PDB file of C-alpha atoms and ligand atoms in Angstrom:
ATOM      1  CA  MET A   1      76.157 122.247  83.267  1.00 47.00           C
ATOM      2  CA  GLY A   2      73.671 119.706  82.031  1.00 51.00           C
ATOM      3  CA  GLY A   3      71.948 119.361  78.715  1.00 66.00           C
ATOM      4  CA  GLU A   4      73.084 118.619  75.227  1.00 92.00           C
ATOM      5  CA  LYS A   5      75.949 120.334  73.503  1.00 97.00           C
ATOM      6  CA  LEU A   6      75.335 122.501  70.456  1.00 98.00           C
ATOM      7  CA  ARG A   7      76.257 120.642  67.268  1.00 98.00           C
ATOM      8  CA  LEU A   8      78.785 122.709  65.354  1.00 98.00           C
ATOM      9  CA  ALA A   9      80.112 122.246  61.817  1.00 98.00           C
ATOM     10  CA  VAL A  10      83.413 123.891  60.911  1.00 98.00           C
ATOM     11  CA  LEU A  11      84.097 124.691  57.251  1.00 98.00           C
ATOM     12  CA  ALA A  12      87.744 125.228  56.353  1.00 98.00           C
ATOM     13  CA  SER A  13      89.939 125.240  53.259  1.00 97.00           C
ATOM     14  CA  GLY A  14      93.443 125.715  54.607  1.00 96.00           C
ATOM     15  CA  SER A  15      95.879 124.858  57.336  1.00 97.00           C
ATOM     16  CA  GLY A  16      93.107 124.813  59.922  1.00 98.00           C
ATOM     17  CA  THR A  17      94.737 126.608  62.842  1.00 98.00           C
ATOM     18  CA  ASN A  18      91.391 128.218  63.693  1.00 98.00           C
ATOM     19  CA  LEU A  19      89.739 124.820  63.496  1.00 98.00           C
ATOM     20  CA  GLN A  20      92.423 123.518  65.864  1.00 98.00           C
ATOM     21  CA  ALA A  21      91.665 126.266  68.367  1.00 98.00           C
ATOM     22  CA  ILE A  22      87.975 125.307  68.255  1.00 98.00           C
ATOM     23  CA  LEU A  23      88.784 121.592  68.589  1.00 98.00           C
ATOM     24  CA  ASP A  24      91.031 122.330  71.579  1.00 98.00           C
ATOM     25  CA  ALA A  25      88.333 124.407  73.267  1.00 98.00           C
ATOM     26  CA  ALA A  26      85.683 121.787  72.523  1.00 98.00           C
ATOM     27  CA  ALA A  27      87.843 119.119  74.149  1.00 97.00           C
ATOM     28  CA  SER A  28      86.986 120.634  77.512  1.00 97.00           C
ATOM     29  CA  PRO A  29      83.956 118.913  79.071  1.00 97.00           C
ATOM     30  CA  ALA A  30      82.540 122.301  80.107  1.00 97.00           C
ATOM     31  CA  TYR A  31      82.546 123.677  76.545  1.00 98.00           C
ATOM     32  CA  PRO A  32      78.932 123.949  75.385  1.00 98.00           C
ATOM     33  CA  ALA A  33      79.514 122.950  71.729  1.00 98.00           C
ATOM     34  CA  THR A  34      80.788 119.828  70.025  1.00 98.00           C
ATOM     35  CA  VAL A  35      82.384 119.701  66.578  1.00 98.00           C
ATOM     36  CA  ALA A  36      80.035 117.308  64.780  1.00 98.00           C
ATOM     37  CA  LEU A  37      81.621 117.753  61.354  1.00 98.00           C
ATOM     38  CA  VAL A  38      84.531 119.342  59.536  1.00 98.00           C
ATOM     39  CA  LEU A  39      83.753 120.060  55.903  1.00 98.00           C
ATOM     40  CA  SER A  40      86.295 121.202  53.356  1.00 98.00           C
ATOM     41  CA  ASP A  41      86.399 122.035  49.673  1.00 98.00           C
ATOM     42  CA  LYS A  42      90.082 121.044  49.533  1.00 97.00           C
ATOM     43  CA  LEU A  43      90.969 117.373  49.586  1.00 97.00           C
ATOM     44  CA  GLY A  44      94.001 116.705  51.777  1.00 95.00           C
ATOM     45  CA  CYS A  45      94.168 120.148  53.411  1.00 98.00           C
ATOM     46  CA  GLY A  46      95.583 120.632  56.903  1.00 98.00           C
ATOM     47  CA  ALA A  47      92.128 121.224  58.367  1.00 98.00           C
ATOM     48  CA  LEU A  48      90.991 117.725  57.335  1.00 98.00           C
ATOM     49  CA  GLU A  49      94.116 116.205  58.851  1.00 98.00           C
ATOM     50  CA  ARG A  50      93.485 118.033  62.123  1.00 98.00           C
ATOM     51  CA  ALA A  51      89.870 116.853  62.190  1.00 98.00           C
ATOM     52  CA  THR A  52      90.871 113.259  61.578  1.00 98.00           C
ATOM     53  CA  ALA A  53      93.526 113.480  64.307  1.00 98.00           C
ATOM     54  CA  ALA A  54      90.823 114.705  66.689  1.00 98.00           C
ATOM     55  CA  GLY A  55      88.466 111.893  65.696  1.00 98.00           C
ATOM     56  CA  VAL A  56      85.922 114.235  64.108  1.00 98.00           C
ATOM     57  CA  ASP A  57      83.903 113.239  61.024  1.00 98.00           C
ATOM     58  CA  THR A  58      84.988 114.894  57.790  1.00 98.00           C
ATOM     59  CA  GLU A  59      83.341 115.527  54.439  1.00 98.00           C
ATOM     60  CA  VAL A  60      84.731 117.020  51.249  1.00 98.00           C
ATOM     61  CA  VAL A  61      82.617 118.931  48.743  1.00 98.00           C
ATOM     62  CA  THR A  62      84.676 120.262  45.855  1.00 97.00           C
ATOM     63  CA  TRP A  63      83.962 123.248  43.692  1.00 97.00           C
ATOM     64  CA  GLU A  64      85.272 121.364  40.659  1.00 95.00           C
ATOM     65  CA  ASP A  65      82.738 118.541  41.105  1.00 95.00           C
ATOM     66  CA  HIS A  66      80.019 121.137  40.740  1.00 96.00           C
ATOM     67  CA  GLY A  67      81.447 122.691  37.596  1.00 93.00           C
ATOM     68  CA  GLY A  68      81.748 126.054  39.288  1.00 91.00           C
ATOM     69  CA  ASP A  69      77.979 126.241  39.903  1.00 97.00           C
ATOM     70  CA  ARG A  70      77.817 128.141  43.200  1.00 97.00           C
ATOM     71  CA  ALA A  71      74.199 127.274  43.974  1.00 97.00           C
ATOM     72  CA  ALA A  72      74.712 123.558  43.272  1.00 98.00           C
ATOM     73  CA  PHE A  73      77.932 123.550  45.329  1.00 98.00           C
ATOM     74  CA  THR A  74      76.135 125.253  48.216  1.00 98.00           C
ATOM     75  CA  ARG A  75      73.124 122.939  48.035  1.00 98.00           C
ATOM     76  CA  THR A  76      75.378 119.894  48.335  1.00 98.00           C
ATOM     77  CA  ILE A  77      76.981 121.480  51.409  1.00 98.00           C
ATOM     78  CA  VAL A  78      73.530 122.136  52.910  1.00 98.00           C
ATOM     79  CA  GLU A  79      72.585 118.474  52.333  1.00 98.00           C
ATOM     80  CA  VAL A  80      75.705 117.375  54.196  1.00 98.00           C
ATOM     81  CA  LEU A  81      75.054 119.812  57.072  1.00 98.00           C
ATOM     82  CA  ASP A  82      71.467 118.572  57.325  1.00 98.00           C
ATOM     83  CA  LYS A  83      72.705 114.980  57.498  1.00 98.00           C
ATOM     84  CA  TYR A  84      74.805 115.818  60.569  1.00 98.00           C
ATOM     85  CA  ASP A  85      72.003 117.705  62.355  1.00 97.00           C
ATOM     86  CA  VAL A  86      74.123 120.783  62.613  1.00 98.00           C
ATOM     87  CA  GLU A  87      72.872 123.770  64.630  1.00 97.00           C
ATOM     88  CA  LEU A  88      75.698 126.266  64.072  1.00 98.00           C
ATOM     89  CA  ILE A  89      78.267 126.634  61.299  1.00 98.00           C
ATOM     90  CA  ALA A  90      81.688 128.230  61.724  1.00 98.00           C
ATOM     91  CA  LEU A  91      83.596 129.360  58.650  1.00 98.00           C
ATOM     92  CA  ALA A  92      87.233 129.110  59.699  1.00 98.00           C
ATOM     93  CA  GLY A  93      89.241 130.052  56.647  1.00 96.00           C
ATOM     94  CA  PHE A  94      86.685 128.654  54.173  1.00 97.00           C
ATOM     95  CA  MET A  95      87.744 130.293  50.931  1.00 94.00           C
ATOM     96  CA  ARG A  96      84.655 129.793  48.753  1.00 95.00           C
ATOM     97  CA  ILE A  97      81.710 132.153  48.618  1.00 95.00           C
ATOM     98  CA  LEU A  98      78.454 130.328  49.334  1.00 96.00           C
ATOM     99  CA  SER A  99      75.101 131.111  47.733  1.00 96.00           C
ATOM    100  CA  ALA A 100      71.970 132.325  49.512  1.00 95.00           C
ATOM    101  CA  ASP A 101      70.809 128.679  49.750  1.00 96.00           C
ATOM    102  CA  LEU A 102      72.957 128.334  52.868  1.00 96.00           C
ATOM    103  CA  PHE A 103      71.441 131.349  54.613  1.00 92.00           C
ATOM    104  CA  GLU A 104      67.922 130.248  53.733  1.00 94.00           C
ATOM    105  CA  ALA A 105      68.606 126.832  55.272  1.00 97.00           C
ATOM    106  CA  TYR A 106      70.542 128.218  58.269  1.00 97.00           C
ATOM    107  CA  PRO A 107      69.477 131.837  58.825  1.00 95.00           C
ATOM    108  CA  ASN A 108      71.695 133.649  61.350  1.00 95.00           C
ATOM    109  CA  ARG A 109      73.474 130.402  62.075  1.00 97.00           C
ATOM    110  CA  VAL A 110      76.667 130.854  60.099  1.00 98.00           C
ATOM    111  CA  LEU A 111      79.619 132.653  61.739  1.00 98.00           C
ATOM    112  CA  ASN A 112      82.876 133.744  60.120  1.00 97.00           C
ATOM    113  CA  THR A 113      86.254 134.951  61.311  1.00 97.00           C
ATOM    114  CA  HIS A 114      87.808 137.651  59.161  1.00 97.00           C
ATOM    115  CA  PRO A 115      91.347 139.046  59.552  1.00 98.00           C
ATOM    116  CA  SER A 116      90.504 142.769  59.577  1.00 98.00           C
ATOM    117  CA  LEU A 117      88.415 145.266  61.473  1.00 98.00           C
ATOM    118  CA  LEU A 118      85.349 145.181  59.225  1.00 98.00           C
ATOM    119  CA  PRO A 119      83.927 147.033  57.384  1.00 97.00           C
ATOM    120  CA  ALA A 120      87.533 147.861  56.434  1.00 98.00           C
ATOM    121  CA  PHE A 121      89.288 145.430  54.126  1.00 98.00           C
ATOM    122  CA  ARG A 122      86.720 142.909  53.036  1.00 97.00           C
ATOM    123  CA  GLY A 123      87.741 140.054  50.779  1.00 95.00           C
ATOM    124  CA  ALA A 124      90.400 137.392  50.523  1.00 94.00           C
ATOM    125  CA  HIS A 125      93.460 139.685  50.857  1.00 97.00           C
ATOM    126  CA  ALA A 126      92.492 141.637  53.956  1.00 98.00           C
ATOM    127  CA  VAL A 127      95.890 141.557  55.693  1.00 98.00           C
ATOM    128  CA  GLU A 128      97.794 142.511  52.557  1.00 98.00           C
ATOM    129  CA  ASP A 129      95.305 145.307  51.801  1.00 98.00           C
ATOM    130  CA  ALA A 130      95.520 146.693  55.352  1.00 98.00           C
ATOM    131  CA  LEU A 131      99.321 146.821  55.153  1.00 98.00           C
ATOM    132  CA  ALA A 132      99.194 148.433  51.715  1.00 98.00           C
ATOM    133  CA  ALA A 133      96.886 151.115  53.139  1.00 98.00           C
ATOM    134  CA  GLY A 134      99.410 151.853  55.874  1.00 98.00           C
ATOM    135  CA  VAL A 135      97.037 151.270  58.792  1.00 98.00           C
ATOM    136  CA  LYS A 136      98.530 151.301  62.273  1.00 98.00           C
ATOM    137  CA  ILE A 137      95.842 149.069  63.734  1.00 98.00           C
ATOM    138  CA  ALA A 138      94.656 145.853  62.114  1.00 98.00           C
ATOM    139  CA  GLY A 139      92.484 143.244  63.756  1.00 98.00           C
ATOM    140  CA  VAL A 140      89.935 140.494  63.785  1.00 98.00           C
ATOM    141  CA  THR A 141      86.181 140.484  63.251  1.00 98.00           C
ATOM    142  CA  ILE A 142      83.830 137.631  64.072  1.00 98.00           C
ATOM    143  CA  HIS A 143      80.500 138.176  62.335  1.00 98.00           C
ATOM    144  CA  VAL A 144      77.297 136.528  61.245  1.00 97.00           C
ATOM    145  CA  VAL A 145      77.460 135.607  57.564  1.00 96.00           C
ATOM    146  CA  VAL A 146      74.965 137.082  55.112  1.00 93.00           C
ATOM    147  CA  PRO A 147      74.911 136.785  51.308  1.00 89.00           C
ATOM    148  CA  GLU A 148      77.000 139.959  50.860  1.00 91.00           C
ATOM    149  CA  VAL A 149      80.618 138.947  51.481  1.00 90.00           C
ATOM    150  CA  ASP A 150      82.150 140.079  54.815  1.00 90.00           C
ATOM    151  CA  ALA A 151      79.175 142.338  55.499  1.00 93.00           C
ATOM    152  CA  GLY A 152      77.093 140.564  58.147  1.00 95.00           C
ATOM    153  CA  PRO A 153      76.273 141.694  61.696  1.00 97.00           C
ATOM    154  CA  ILE A 154      79.414 142.051  63.805  1.00 98.00           C
ATOM    155  CA  ILE A 155      79.622 139.930  66.951  1.00 98.00           C
ATOM    156  CA  ALA A 156      83.108 140.717  68.260  1.00 98.00           C
ATOM    157  CA  GLN A 157      86.242 142.574  67.233  1.00 98.00           C
ATOM    158  CA  GLU A 158      89.752 142.864  68.558  1.00 98.00           C
ATOM    159  CA  ALA A 159      92.560 145.154  67.453  1.00 98.00           C
ATOM    160  CA  VAL A 160      96.088 144.058  66.547  1.00 98.00           C
ATOM    161  CA  ASP A 161      98.853 146.668  66.377  1.00 98.00           C
ATOM    162  CA  VAL A 162     100.841 146.885  63.168  1.00 98.00           C
ATOM    163  CA  ARG A 163     104.563 146.902  63.972  1.00 98.00           C
ATOM    164  CA  PRO A 164     107.308 148.602  61.970  1.00 95.00           C
ATOM    165  CA  GLY A 165     108.737 146.087  59.529  1.00 96.00           C
ATOM    166  CA  ASP A 166     105.617 143.893  59.512  1.00 98.00           C
ATOM    167  CA  ASP A 167     104.956 141.949  56.355  1.00 98.00           C
ATOM    168  CA  THR A 168     101.763 140.064  55.496  1.00 98.00           C
ATOM    169  CA  GLY A 169     103.095 136.890  57.092  1.00 98.00           C
ATOM    170  CA  SER A 170     104.170 138.380  60.415  1.00 98.00           C
ATOM    171  CA  LEU A 171     101.036 140.487  60.820  1.00 98.00           C
ATOM    172  CA  HIS A 172      98.744 137.618  59.831  1.00 98.00           C
ATOM    173  CA  GLU A 173     100.432 135.360  62.412  1.00 98.00           C
ATOM    174  CA  ARG A 174      99.597 137.831  65.215  1.00 98.00           C
ATOM    175  CA  ILE A 175      96.088 138.270  63.840  1.00 98.00           C
ATOM    176  CA  LYS A 176      95.612 134.503  63.844  1.00 98.00           C
ATOM    177  CA  ALA A 177      96.770 134.286  67.455  1.00 98.00           C
ATOM    178  CA  VAL A 178      93.916 136.657  68.337  1.00 98.00           C
ATOM    179  CA  GLU A 179      91.436 134.705  66.192  1.00 98.00           C
ATOM    180  CA  HIS A 180      92.422 131.534  68.028  1.00 98.00           C
ATOM    181  CA  ASP A 181      91.234 133.069  71.306  1.00 98.00           C
ATOM    182  CA  LEU A 182      88.284 135.042  70.054  1.00 98.00           C
ATOM    183  CA  PHE A 183      86.494 132.579  67.745  1.00 98.00           C
ATOM    184  CA  PRO A 184      86.164 129.734  70.281  1.00 98.00           C
ATOM    185  CA  LYS A 185      84.996 132.293  72.883  1.00 98.00           C
ATOM    186  CA  VAL A 186      82.326 133.684  70.565  1.00 98.00           C
ATOM    187  CA  ILE A 187      81.128 130.162  69.705  1.00 98.00           C
ATOM    188  CA  GLU A 188      80.967 129.389  73.417  1.00 98.00           C
ATOM    189  CA  ASP A 189      78.941 132.518  74.155  1.00 98.00           C
ATOM    190  CA  TRP A 190      76.711 131.800  71.170  1.00 98.00           C
ATOM    191  CA  ALA A 191      76.051 128.271  72.410  1.00 98.00           C
ATOM    192  CA  ARG A 192      75.169 129.696  75.826  1.00 97.00           C
ATOM    193  CA  GLY A 193      72.565 131.914  74.186  1.00 96.00           C
ATOM    194  CA  ARG A 194      74.302 135.198  74.915  1.00 97.00           C
ATOM    195  CA  TYR A 195      73.747 136.721  71.483  1.00 97.00           C
ATOM    196  CA  GLU A 196      70.641 137.827  69.705  1.00 95.00           C
ATOM    197  CA  VAL A 197      70.527 138.997  66.098  1.00 95.00           C
ATOM    198  CA  ARG A 198      67.954 141.681  65.515  1.00 94.00           C
ATOM    199  CA  ASP A 199      67.588 144.275  62.744  1.00 92.00           C
ATOM    200  CA  GLY A 200      70.997 143.422  61.325  1.00 92.00           C
ATOM    201  CA  ARG A 201      72.798 143.849  64.652  1.00 96.00           C
ATOM    202  CA  VAL A 202      74.054 141.467  67.283  1.00 97.00           C
ATOM    203  CA  ASN A 203      73.048 142.275  70.853  1.00 96.00           C
ATOM    204  CA  GLU A 204      74.860 140.691  73.746  1.00 92.00           C
ATOM    205  CA  SER A 205      73.028 139.909  76.947  1.00 85.00           C
ATOM    206  CA  GLU A 206      74.634 140.978  80.205  1.00 69.00           C
ATOM    207  CA  GLY A 207      75.540 138.621  83.005  1.00 57.00           C
ATOM    208  CA  SER A 208      76.986 135.129  83.093  1.00 50.00           C
TER     209      SER A 208
HETATM  210  C1  LIG B   1      92.295 133.125  58.987  1.00 75.96           C
HETATM  211  O1  LIG B   1      93.106 134.253  59.269  1.00 75.96           O
HETATM  212  C2  LIG B   1      90.921 133.530  58.533  1.00 75.96           C
HETATM  213  O2  LIG B   1      90.456 134.703  59.140  1.00 75.96           O
HETATM  214  C3  LIG B   1      91.161 133.776  57.079  1.00 75.96           C
HETATM  215  O3  LIG B   1      92.000 132.719  56.689  1.00 75.96           O
HETATM  216  C4  LIG B   1      92.803 132.338  57.798  1.00 75.96           C
HETATM  217  C5  LIG B   1      92.648 130.850  57.987  1.00 75.96           C
HETATM  218  O4  LIG B   1      93.698 130.307  58.689  1.00 75.96           O
HETATM  219  N1  LIG B   1      89.929 133.843  56.325  1.00 75.96           N
HETATM  220  P1  LIG B   1      93.662 128.820  59.241  1.00 75.96           P
HETATM  221  O5  LIG B   1      93.365 127.873  58.079  1.00 75.96           O
HETATM  222  O6  LIG B   1      92.603 128.741  60.307  1.00 75.96           O
HETATM  223  O7  LIG B   1      95.034 128.586  59.793  1.00 75.96           O
END
């Protein structure tokens, strides 16, 4: 396919296994997106190391440098994203809530992976909460980010069976394995123009 690749920024705070899956997918010449930037709020985190190893530009914007002012923190992030001419933003384990400034600057252009079948188990402890509730089926949701946390239009979901004896670690590992497939695929389909957000829902076009 010809044409330019979609410029993607990945925001991550942790070990960066989802980032790695995106970097691996983007290494294929046929993949329609390129990782233009990896931004983190955590100096020295695994995600930054993975980005550097892949030769991708990195930026760090810390919460502490902004004195806990969410709007100021978000505005600095928007300035950085603007600088890199980013067209799509993937939150891949980014553990800070961002203010509406991001969604005003990039409406319907921020995607997130969440380790539950939303709207069940929003928040930072989704896997733990699902296990505590005794669910038999957990899963993954990829959604468009809106100001309300873990509440945006759902793009794709996949179920993960809970096994007897699962703990948070073992279940989260299997959930992550699914995220590693699903998130790069959704980004690919997004870059190919297969999704449309309308009236708070994501519609998928048929065909190739
Ligand atoms: C993922 O399960 C993501 O859904 C959640 O945090 C985890 C990040 O893992 N918000 P990693 O840093 O990509 O390994």
